[in-house]
PDB file of N, CA and C in Angstrom:
ATOM      1  N   MET A  24     103.489 119.384  92.286  1.00  0.00           N
ATOM      2  CA  MET A  24     104.374 118.697  92.506  1.00  0.00           C
ATOM      3  C   MET A  24     103.507 116.943  93.402  1.00  0.00           C
ATOM      4  N   GLU A  25     103.762 116.006  92.095  1.00  0.00           N
ATOM      5  CA  GLU A  25     102.465 114.762  92.055  1.00  0.00           C
ATOM      6  C   GLU A  25     103.475 113.568  92.950  1.00  0.00           C
ATOM      7  N   LEU A  26     102.966 112.870  94.116  1.00  0.00           N
ATOM      8  CA  LEU A  26     103.811 112.177  94.125  1.00  0.00           C
ATOM      9  C   LEU A  26     104.253 111.054  93.707  1.00  0.00           C
ATOM     10  N   THR A  27     105.318 110.184  94.322  1.00  0.00           N
ATOM     11  CA  THR A  27     105.267 108.387  93.251  1.00  0.00           C
ATOM     12  C   THR A  27     105.252 108.025  94.425  1.00  0.00           C
ATOM     13  N   LEU A  28     104.284 107.028  94.076  1.00  0.00           N
ATOM     14  CA  LEU A  28     103.867 105.592  95.719  1.00  0.00           C
ATOM     15  C   LEU A  28     104.199 104.606  95.263  1.00  0.00           C
ATOM     16  N   ILE A  29     105.450 103.787  95.574  1.00  0.00           N
ATOM     17  CA  ILE A  29     106.404 102.567  95.342  1.00  0.00           C
ATOM     18  C   ILE A  29     105.188 101.258  96.238  1.00  0.00           C
ATOM     19  N   PRO A  30     105.533 100.997  95.562  1.00  0.00           N
ATOM     20  CA  PRO A  30     104.864  99.620  96.898  1.00  0.00           C
ATOM     21  C   PRO A  30     106.187  98.459  97.278  1.00  0.00           C
ATOM     22  N   ILE A  31     105.540  98.282  98.592  1.00  0.00           N
ATOM     23  CA  ILE A  31     107.506  97.612  98.849  1.00  0.00           C
ATOM     24  C   ILE A  31     107.213  96.723  98.952  1.00  0.00           C
ATOM     25  N   GLY A  32     105.791  95.848  99.603  1.00  0.00           N
ATOM     26  CA  GLY A  32     105.393  94.235  99.614  1.00  0.00           C
ATOM     27  C   GLY A  32     103.712  94.241 100.300  1.00  0.00           C
ATOM     28  N   TYR A  33     103.276  93.534 100.574  1.00  0.00           N
ATOM     29  CA  TYR A  33     102.003  93.032 101.122  1.00  0.00           C
ATOM     30  C   TYR A  33     101.186  94.073 100.902  1.00  0.00           C
ATOM     31  N   GLY A  34     101.364  94.963  99.774  1.00  0.00           N
ATOM     32  CA  GLY A  34     100.025  96.100 100.314  1.00  0.00           C
ATOM     33  C   GLY A  34     100.692  97.132 100.992  1.00  0.00           C
ATOM     34  N   ASN A  35     101.527  97.454 101.755  1.00  0.00           N
ATOM     35  CA  ASN A  35     102.293  98.444 101.479  1.00  0.00           C
ATOM     36  C   ASN A  35     103.049  99.384 100.180  1.00  0.00           C
ATOM     37  N   ILE A  36     102.663 100.844 100.920  1.00  0.00           N
ATOM     38  CA  ILE A  36     103.052 102.082 100.196  1.00  0.00           C
ATOM     39  C   ILE A  36     103.839 103.029 100.495  1.00  0.00           C
ATOM     40  N   VAL A  37     105.146 103.594  99.559  1.00  0.00           N
ATOM     41  CA  VAL A  37     106.289 104.950 100.605  1.00  0.00           C
ATOM     42  C   VAL A  37     106.001 105.420  99.562  1.00  0.00           C
ATOM     43  N   VAL A  38     106.450 106.668 100.417  1.00  0.00           N
ATOM     44  CA  VAL A  38     106.339 108.077  99.195  1.00  0.00           C
ATOM     45  C   VAL A  38     107.553 107.816  98.307  1.00  0.00           C
ATOM     46  N   GLY A  39     107.799 107.755  96.863  1.00  0.00           N
ATOM     47  CA  GLY A  39     109.474 107.441  96.017  1.00  0.00           C
ATOM     48  C   GLY A  39     109.931 108.579  96.580  1.00  0.00           C
ATOM     49  N   GLN A  40     109.348 110.278  96.408  1.00  0.00           N
ATOM     50  CA  GLN A  40     109.647 111.398  97.580  1.00  0.00           C
ATOM     51  C   GLN A  40     110.789 111.346  98.222  1.00  0.00           C
ATOM     52  N   ARG A  41     110.469 110.539  99.570  1.00  0.00           N
ATOM     53  CA  ARG A  41     110.327 110.434 100.637  1.00  0.00           C
ATOM     54  C   ARG A  41     111.887 109.603 100.638  1.00  0.00           C
ATOM     55  N   ILE A  42     112.731 108.842  99.822  1.00  0.00           N
ATOM     56  CA  ILE A  42     113.110 107.752 100.005  1.00  0.00           C
ATOM     57  C   ILE A  42     114.591 108.366  99.762  1.00  0.00           C
ATOM     58  N   VAL A  43     115.915 108.606 100.435  1.00  0.00           N
ATOM     59  CA  VAL A  43     117.139 108.556 101.367  1.00  0.00           C
ATOM     60  C   VAL A  43     117.724 107.584  99.794  1.00  0.00           C
ATOM     61  N   ALA A  44     117.614 106.118 101.417  1.00  0.00           N
ATOM     62  CA  ALA A  44     118.129 105.457 100.765  1.00  0.00           C
ATOM     63  C   ALA A  44     116.898 103.515 101.168  1.00  0.00           C
ATOM     64  N   ILE A  45     118.436 103.509 100.012  1.00  0.00           N
ATOM     65  CA  ILE A  45     117.337 101.445  99.763  1.00  0.00           C
ATOM     66  C   ILE A  45     118.088 100.847 100.023  1.00  0.00           C
ATOM     67  N   ILE A  46     118.549  99.732 101.481  1.00  0.00           N
ATOM     68  CA  ILE A  46     119.852  98.754 101.584  1.00  0.00           C
ATOM     69  C   ILE A  46     119.657  97.730 101.867  1.00  0.00           C
ATOM     70  N   ALA A  47     120.794  97.148 101.573  1.00  0.00           N
ATOM     71  CA  ALA A  47     120.325  96.106 102.700  1.00  0.00           C
ATOM     72  C   ALA A  47     120.541  95.696 103.724  1.00  0.00           C
ATOM     73  N   PRO A  48     120.103  94.591 105.144  1.00  0.00           N
ATOM     74  CA  PRO A  48     120.429  95.142 106.416  1.00  0.00           C
ATOM     75  C   PRO A  48     121.024  93.727 106.563  1.00  0.00           C
ATOM     76  N   ASP A  49     122.131  93.378 106.079  1.00  0.00           N
ATOM     77  CA  ASP A  49     122.775  93.009 106.503  1.00  0.00           C
ATOM     78  C   ASP A  49     123.683  92.936 107.564  1.00  0.00           C
ATOM     79  N   SER A  50     125.056  93.398 106.841  1.00  0.00           N
ATOM     80  CA  SER A  50     125.536  94.854 107.622  1.00  0.00           C
ATOM     81  C   SER A  50     125.633  95.300 109.637  1.00  0.00           C
ATOM     82  N   SER A  51     126.526  95.064 110.394  1.00  0.00           N
ATOM     83  CA  SER A  51     126.316  95.766 111.143  1.00  0.00           C
ATOM     84  C   SER A  51     125.959  97.242 111.686  1.00  0.00           C
ATOM     85  N   PRO A  52     126.645  97.895 111.015  1.00  0.00           N
ATOM     86  CA  PRO A  52     125.453 100.219 110.920  1.00  0.00           C
ATOM     87  C   PRO A  52     124.177  99.520 110.359  1.00  0.00           C
ATOM     88  N   VAL A  53     124.280  99.196 109.680  1.00  0.00           N
ATOM     89  CA  VAL A  53     122.547  99.330 109.037  1.00  0.00           C
ATOM     90  C   VAL A  53     121.842  98.627 110.465  1.00  0.00           C
ATOM     91  N   LYS A  54     122.689  97.255 111.048  1.00  0.00           N
ATOM     92  CA  LYS A  54     121.559  96.229 112.525  1.00  0.00           C
ATOM     93  C   LYS A  54     122.054  97.766 113.595  1.00  0.00           C
ATOM     94  N   ARG A  55     122.318  99.802 113.973  1.00  0.00           N
ATOM     95  CA  ARG A  55     122.575  99.707 114.555  1.00  0.00           C
ATOM     96  C   ARG A  55     121.713 100.806 114.326  1.00  0.00           C
ATOM     97  N   LEU A  56     121.174 101.128 113.435  1.00  0.00           N
ATOM     98  CA  LEU A  56     120.777 101.854 112.798  1.00  0.00           C
ATOM     99  C   LEU A  56     118.886 101.732 112.878  1.00  0.00           C
ATOM    100  N   ARG A  57     118.909 100.970 112.695  1.00  0.00           N
ATOM    101  CA  ARG A  57     117.289  99.719 112.711  1.00  0.00           C
ATOM    102  C   ARG A  57     117.479 100.007 114.403  1.00  0.00           C
ATOM    103  N   GLU A  58     118.467 100.415 115.596  1.00  0.00           N
ATOM    104  CA  GLU A  58     117.949  99.978 116.802  1.00  0.00           C
ATOM    105  C   GLU A  58     117.245 101.154 117.069  1.00  0.00           C
ATOM    106  N   GLU A  59     118.414 102.073 115.897  1.00  0.00           N
ATOM    107  CA  GLU A  59     118.576 103.017 117.139  1.00  0.00           C
ATOM    108  C   GLU A  59     116.351 103.566 116.846  1.00  0.00           C
ATOM    109  N   ALA A  60     116.726 104.253 115.470  1.00  0.00           N
ATOM    110  CA  ALA A  60     115.268 103.324 115.130  1.00  0.00           C
ATOM    111  C   ALA A  60     114.112 103.227 115.531  1.00  0.00           C
ATOM    112  N   ALA A  61     114.230 102.033 116.789  1.00  0.00           N
ATOM    113  CA  ALA A  61     112.902 101.855 117.837  1.00  0.00           C
ATOM    114  C   ALA A  61     113.266 102.520 118.640  1.00  0.00           C
ATOM    115  N   ALA A  62     114.274 102.824 119.438  1.00  0.00           N
ATOM    116  CA  ALA A  62     113.966 103.570 120.733  1.00  0.00           C
ATOM    117  C   ALA A  62     113.668 104.560 120.484  1.00  0.00           C
ATOM    118  N   HIS A  63     114.107 105.052 119.387  1.00  0.00           N
ATOM    119  CA  HIS A  63     112.854 106.725 119.025  1.00  0.00           C
ATOM    120  C   HIS A  63     111.720 106.399 118.549  1.00  0.00           C
ATOM    121  N   GLY A  64     111.428 105.289 117.935  1.00  0.00           N
ATOM    122  CA  GLY A  64     109.207 104.834 117.538  1.00  0.00           C
ATOM    123  C   GLY A  64     109.069 105.329 115.902  1.00  0.00           C
ATOM    124  N   LYS A  65     111.017 105.584 115.324  1.00  0.00           N
ATOM    125  CA  LYS A  65     110.934 105.885 114.247  1.00  0.00           C
ATOM    126  C   LYS A  65     111.584 104.352 113.010  1.00  0.00           C
ATOM    127  N   LEU A  66     111.081 103.779 113.532  1.00  0.00           N
ATOM    128  CA  LEU A  66     110.886 102.128 112.542  1.00  0.00           C
ATOM    129  C   LEU A  66     109.382 102.051 112.164  1.00  0.00           C
ATOM    130  N   ILE A  67     109.645 101.465 111.369  1.00  0.00           N
ATOM    131  CA  ILE A  67     108.063 100.823 110.528  1.00  0.00           C
ATOM    132  C   ILE A  67     109.031  99.730 109.730  1.00  0.00           C
ATOM    133  N   ASP A  68     107.949  98.186 110.713  1.00  0.00           N
ATOM    134  CA  ASP A  68     107.859  97.199 110.279  1.00  0.00           C
ATOM    135  C   ASP A  68     107.319  97.011 108.688  1.00  0.00           C
ATOM    136  N   ALA A  69     107.247  97.016 107.895  1.00  0.00           N
ATOM    137  CA  ALA A  69     106.309  96.436 106.549  1.00  0.00           C
ATOM    138  C   ALA A  69     106.401  94.721 106.151  1.00  0.00           C
ATOM    139  N   THR A  70     106.896  93.747 106.656  1.00  0.00           N
ATOM    140  CA  THR A  70     107.954  92.664 106.015  1.00  0.00           C
ATOM    141  C   THR A  70     106.497  91.449 106.844  1.00  0.00           C
ATOM    142  N   HIS A  71     105.378  91.849 107.316  1.00  0.00           N
ATOM    143  CA  HIS A  71     105.012  91.006 107.803  1.00  0.00           C
ATOM    144  C   HIS A  71     105.082  89.726 108.234  1.00  0.00           C
ATOM    145  N   GLY A  72     106.192  90.144 110.063  1.00  0.00           N
ATOM    146  CA  GLY A  72     106.510  89.115 109.503  1.00  0.00           C
ATOM    147  C   GLY A  72     107.264  87.436 109.036  1.00  0.00           C
ATOM    148  N   ARG A  73     107.638  88.556 107.799  1.00  0.00           N
ATOM    149  CA  ARG A  73     108.660  87.518 107.497  1.00  0.00           C
ATOM    150  C   ARG A  73     110.101  88.173 107.142  1.00  0.00           C
ATOM    151  N   ARG A  74     111.688  87.612 106.829  1.00  0.00           N
ATOM    152  CA  ARG A  74     112.848  87.988 106.747  1.00  0.00           C
ATOM    153  C   ARG A  74     112.846  89.305 105.730  1.00  0.00           C
ATOM    154  N   THR A  75     113.271  90.543 106.853  1.00  0.00           N
ATOM    155  CA  THR A  75     113.480  91.256 105.914  1.00  0.00           C
ATOM    156  C   THR A  75     114.626  91.377 104.529  1.00  0.00           C
ATOM    157  N   ARG A  76     114.904  92.451 104.082  1.00  0.00           N
ATOM    158  CA  ARG A  76     115.559  91.856 102.762  1.00  0.00           C
ATOM    159  C   ARG A  76     116.144  93.193 102.461  1.00  0.00           C
ATOM    160  N   ALA A  77     115.475  94.515 103.129  1.00  0.00           N
ATOM    161  CA  ALA A  77     115.369  95.901 102.254  1.00  0.00           C
ATOM    162  C   ALA A  77     115.768  96.295 103.566  1.00  0.00           C
ATOM    163  N   VAL A  78     117.112  97.221 103.915  1.00  0.00           N
ATOM    164  CA  VAL A  78     116.058  98.264 104.651  1.00  0.00           C
ATOM    165  C   VAL A  78     115.494  99.738 103.503  1.00  0.00           C
ATOM    166  N   ILE A  79     114.448 100.292 104.287  1.00  0.00           N
ATOM    167  CA  ILE A  79     114.131 101.968 103.273  1.00  0.00           C
ATOM    168  C   ILE A  79     114.650 103.247 103.918  1.00  0.00           C
ATOM    169  N   ILE A  80     115.334 103.586 104.215  1.00  0.00           N
ATOM    170  CA  ILE A  80     115.444 105.415 104.982  1.00  0.00           C
ATOM    171  C   ILE A  80     115.377 106.577 103.916  1.00  0.00           C
ATOM    172  N   THR A  81     114.270 106.841 105.610  1.00  0.00           N
ATOM    173  CA  THR A  81     113.749 108.596 104.885  1.00  0.00           C
ATOM    174  C   THR A  81     113.871 109.232 105.522  1.00  0.00           C
ATOM    175  N   ASP A  82     113.970 110.561 104.444  1.00  0.00           N
ATOM    176  CA  ASP A  82     114.112 112.006 104.675  1.00  0.00           C
ATOM    177  C   ASP A  82     113.950 112.309 106.176  1.00  0.00           C
ATOM    178  N   SER A  83     112.492 111.723 105.861  1.00  0.00           N
ATOM    179  CA  SER A  83     112.173 112.259 108.088  1.00  0.00           C
ATOM    180  C   SER A  83     113.243 111.650 109.693  1.00  0.00           C
ATOM    181  N   ASP A  84     113.981 110.626 108.659  1.00  0.00           N
ATOM    182  CA  ASP A  84     115.013 109.277 109.698  1.00  0.00           C
ATOM    183  C   ASP A  84     113.877 108.385 109.697  1.00  0.00           C
ATOM    184  N   HIS A  85     113.006 107.839 108.899  1.00  0.00           N
ATOM    185  CA  HIS A  85     111.908 107.424 109.716  1.00  0.00           C
ATOM    186  C   HIS A  85     112.985 105.750 109.037  1.00  0.00           C
ATOM    187  N   VAL A  86     113.096 104.562 109.412  1.00  0.00           N
ATOM    188  CA  VAL A  86     113.625 103.211 108.231  1.00  0.00           C
ATOM    189  C   VAL A  86     112.261 102.379 108.565  1.00  0.00           C
ATOM    190  N   VAL A  87     112.233 101.997 107.671  1.00  0.00           N
ATOM    191  CA  VAL A  87     110.875 100.788 106.687  1.00  0.00           C
ATOM    192  C   VAL A  87     111.592  99.672 106.464  1.00  0.00           C
ATOM    193  N   LEU A  88     111.840  98.790 107.064  1.00  0.00           N
ATOM    194  CA  LEU A  88     111.710  97.160 106.175  1.00  0.00           C
ATOM    195  C   LEU A  88     110.657  97.110 105.432  1.00  0.00           C
ATOM    196  N   SER A  89     111.426  96.624 105.023  1.00  0.00           N
ATOM    197  CA  SER A  89     110.071  95.407 103.763  1.00  0.00           C
ATOM    198  C   SER A  89     110.829  94.090 103.252  1.00  0.00           C
ATOM    199  N   ALA A  90     110.391  92.716 103.295  1.00  0.00           N
ATOM    200  CA  ALA A  90     110.599  91.380 103.051  1.00  0.00           C
ATOM    201  C   ALA A  90     110.659  91.974 101.470  1.00  0.00           C
ATOM    202  N   LEU A  91     111.362  92.955 100.282  1.00  0.00           N
ATOM    203  CA  LEU A  91     111.989  92.646  99.473  1.00  0.00           C
ATOM    204  C   LEU A  91     113.085  93.153  99.285  1.00  0.00           C
ATOM    205  N   GLN A  92     113.797  92.161  97.953  1.00  0.00           N
ATOM    206  CA  GLN A  92     114.827  93.105  98.055  1.00  0.00           C
ATOM    207  C   GLN A  92     114.983  93.812  97.634  1.00  0.00           C
ATOM    208  N   PRO A  93     116.631  94.675  97.818  1.00  0.00           N
ATOM    209  CA  PRO A  93     116.918  96.452  97.434  1.00  0.00           C
ATOM    210  C   PRO A  93     116.811  96.632  95.565  1.00  0.00           C
ATOM    211  N   GLU A  94     116.391  95.309  95.051  1.00  0.00           N
ATOM    212  CA  GLU A  94     116.532  95.913  93.943  1.00  0.00           C
ATOM    213  C   GLU A  94     114.868  95.561  93.541  1.00  0.00           C
ATOM    214  N   THR A  95     114.549  94.991  94.162  1.00  0.00           N
ATOM    215  CA  THR A  95     112.928  94.803  93.179  1.00  0.00           C
ATOM    216  C   THR A  95     112.554  95.885  94.199  1.00  0.00           C
ATOM    217  N   ILE A  96     111.923  96.748  94.974  1.00  0.00           N
ATOM    218  CA  ILE A  96     111.928  97.802  95.412  1.00  0.00           C
ATOM    219  C   ILE A  96     112.481  99.402  94.098  1.00  0.00           C
ATOM    220  N   SER A  97     114.063  99.071  93.702  1.00  0.00           N
ATOM    221  CA  SER A  97     114.315 100.250  92.836  1.00  0.00           C
ATOM    222  C   SER A  97     113.596  99.951  91.471  1.00  0.00           C
ATOM    223  N   GLN A  98     113.777  98.322  91.254  1.00  0.00           N
ATOM    224  CA  GLN A  98     112.663  98.470  89.974  1.00  0.00           C
ATOM    225  C   GLN A  98     111.438  99.045  89.621  1.00  0.00           C
ATOM    226  N   ARG A  99     110.600  98.883  90.649  1.00  0.00           N
ATOM    227  CA  ARG A  99     108.957  99.493  91.365  1.00  0.00           C
ATOM    228  C   ARG A  99     109.516 101.047  90.917  1.00  0.00           C
ATOM    229  N   PHE A 100     110.909 101.276  91.303  1.00  0.00           N
ATOM    230  CA  PHE A 100     110.815 102.921  92.601  1.00  0.00           C
ATOM    231  C   PHE A 100     111.091 103.275  90.705  1.00  0.00           C
ATOM    232  N   GLY A 101     111.315 102.466  89.479  1.00  0.00           N
ATOM    233  CA  GLY A 101     111.928 103.173  88.364  1.00  0.00           C
ATOM    234  C   GLY A 101     112.562 103.489  87.638  1.00  0.00           C
ATOM    235  N   GLY A 102     114.169 102.658  88.882  1.00  0.00           N
ATOM    236  CA  GLY A 102     115.460 102.151  88.665  1.00  0.00           C
ATOM    237  C   GLY A 102     116.086 100.824  87.811  1.00  0.00           C
ATOM    238  N   ASN A 103     116.971 100.703  87.182  1.00  0.00           N
ATOM    239  CA  ASN A 103     117.177 100.393  86.165  1.00  0.00           C
ATOM    240  C   ASN A 103     117.869  98.843  88.262  1.00  0.00           C
ATOM    241  N   GLY A 104     118.350  99.000  88.192  1.00  0.00           N
ATOM    242  CA  GLY A 104     118.624  97.977  88.309  1.00  0.00           C
ATOM    243  C   GLY A 104     119.436  97.786  89.381  1.00  0.00           C
ATOM    244  N   THR A 105     120.585  96.510  89.208  1.00  0.00           N
ATOM    245  CA  THR A 105     122.199  96.698  88.613  1.00  0.00           C
ATOM    246  C   THR A 105     122.357  95.226  87.582  1.00  0.00           C
ATOM    247  N   GLN A 106     124.082  94.509  86.934  1.00  0.00           N
ATOM    248  CA  GLN A 106     123.428  93.941  86.801  1.00  0.00           C
ATOM    249  C   GLN A 106     124.029  92.293  87.037  1.00  0.00           C
ATOM    250  N   GLU A 107     124.366  92.608  88.785  1.00  0.00           N
ATOM    251  CA  GLU A 107     124.817  91.510  89.447  1.00  0.00           C
ATOM    252  C   GLU A 107     123.644  91.334  90.448  1.00  0.00           C
ATOM    253  N   SER A 108     122.599  92.026  89.913  1.00  0.00           N
ATOM    254  CA  SER A 108     121.267  92.107  90.709  1.00  0.00           C
ATOM    255  C   SER A 108     120.194  91.008  90.015  1.00  0.00           C
ATOM    256  N   ASN A 109     120.506  90.792  88.908  1.00  0.00           N
ATOM    257  CA  ASN A 109     119.476  90.388  87.861  1.00  0.00           C
ATOM    258  C   ASN A 109     119.541  88.621  87.746  1.00  0.00           C
ATOM    259  N   SER A 110     121.791  88.332  87.834  1.00  0.00           N
ATOM    260  CA  SER A 110     121.901  87.273  87.825  1.00  0.00           C
ATOM    261  C   SER A 110     122.346  86.783  88.785  1.00  0.00           C
ATOM    262  N   THR A 111     121.902  87.705  90.113  1.00  0.00           N
ATOM    263  CA  THR A 111     120.899  87.247  91.917  1.00  0.00           C
ATOM    264  C   THR A 111     119.489  86.096  91.388  1.00  0.00           C
ATOM    265  N   GLU A 112     118.769  87.320  90.941  1.00  0.00           N
ATOM    266  CA  GLU A 112     117.342  86.152  90.674  1.00  0.00           C
ATOM    267  C   GLU A 112     117.388  85.358  90.134  1.00  0.00           C
ATOM    268  N   THR A 113     117.657  85.944  88.773  1.00  0.00           N
ATOM    269  CA  THR A 113     117.663  84.296  87.965  1.00  0.00           C
ATOM    270  C   THR A 113     118.122  83.598  88.406  1.00  0.00           C
ATOM    271  N   ARG A 114     119.497  83.647  89.363  1.00  0.00           N
ATOM    272  CA  ARG A 114     119.714  81.065  90.085  1.00  0.00           C
ATOM    273  C   ARG A 114     118.675  81.885  91.531  1.00  0.00           C
ATOM    274  N   THR A 115     118.214  82.417  91.448  1.00  0.00           N
ATOM    275  CA  THR A 115     117.169  82.297  92.191  1.00  0.00           C
ATOM    276  C   THR A 115     115.925  82.074  92.339  1.00  0.00           C
ATOM    277  N   ARG A 116     115.370  82.330  90.841  1.00  0.00           N
ATOM    278  CA  ARG A 116     114.744  81.615  90.659  1.00  0.00           C
ATOM    279  C   ARG A 116     114.847  80.281  89.871  1.00  0.00           C
ATOM    280  N   ASN A 117     115.850  79.729  90.005  1.00  0.00           N
ATOM    281  CA  ASN A 117     116.552  78.803  89.387  1.00  0.00           C
ATOM    282  C   ASN A 117     116.467  77.485  89.821  1.00  0.00           C
ATOM    283  N   LYS A 118     116.906  78.118  91.576  1.00  0.00           N
ATOM    284  CA  LYS A 118     116.671  76.693  93.132  1.00  0.00           C
ATOM    285  C   LYS A 118     115.774  76.092  92.602  1.00  0.00           C
ATOM    286  N   LYS A 119     114.496  77.284  92.119  1.00  0.00           N
ATOM    287  CA  LYS A 119     113.290  76.572  92.805  1.00  0.00           C
ATOM    288  C   LYS A 119     112.386  75.443  92.427  1.00  0.00           C
TER     289      LYS A 119
END
């Protein structure tokens, strides 16, 4: 079985076959999940000091924090993202 390596920003990579979910970090349950992972030594911060924009859950119960949007990671993984995410990215680009 060939491994798929997914870049999650700033030179960090995760193995695609180990990813269970890529989620936004905003909700309370996700914040509790982060705290539990930190308490068990299973939190990996790959943000390089930037704002966390995606939380990646692996099949080994590791929680990986990324500074990239979930849609961006999904596209790198080979997914299409959503219609909504594409319009959000366009609005963000237009603000700059």
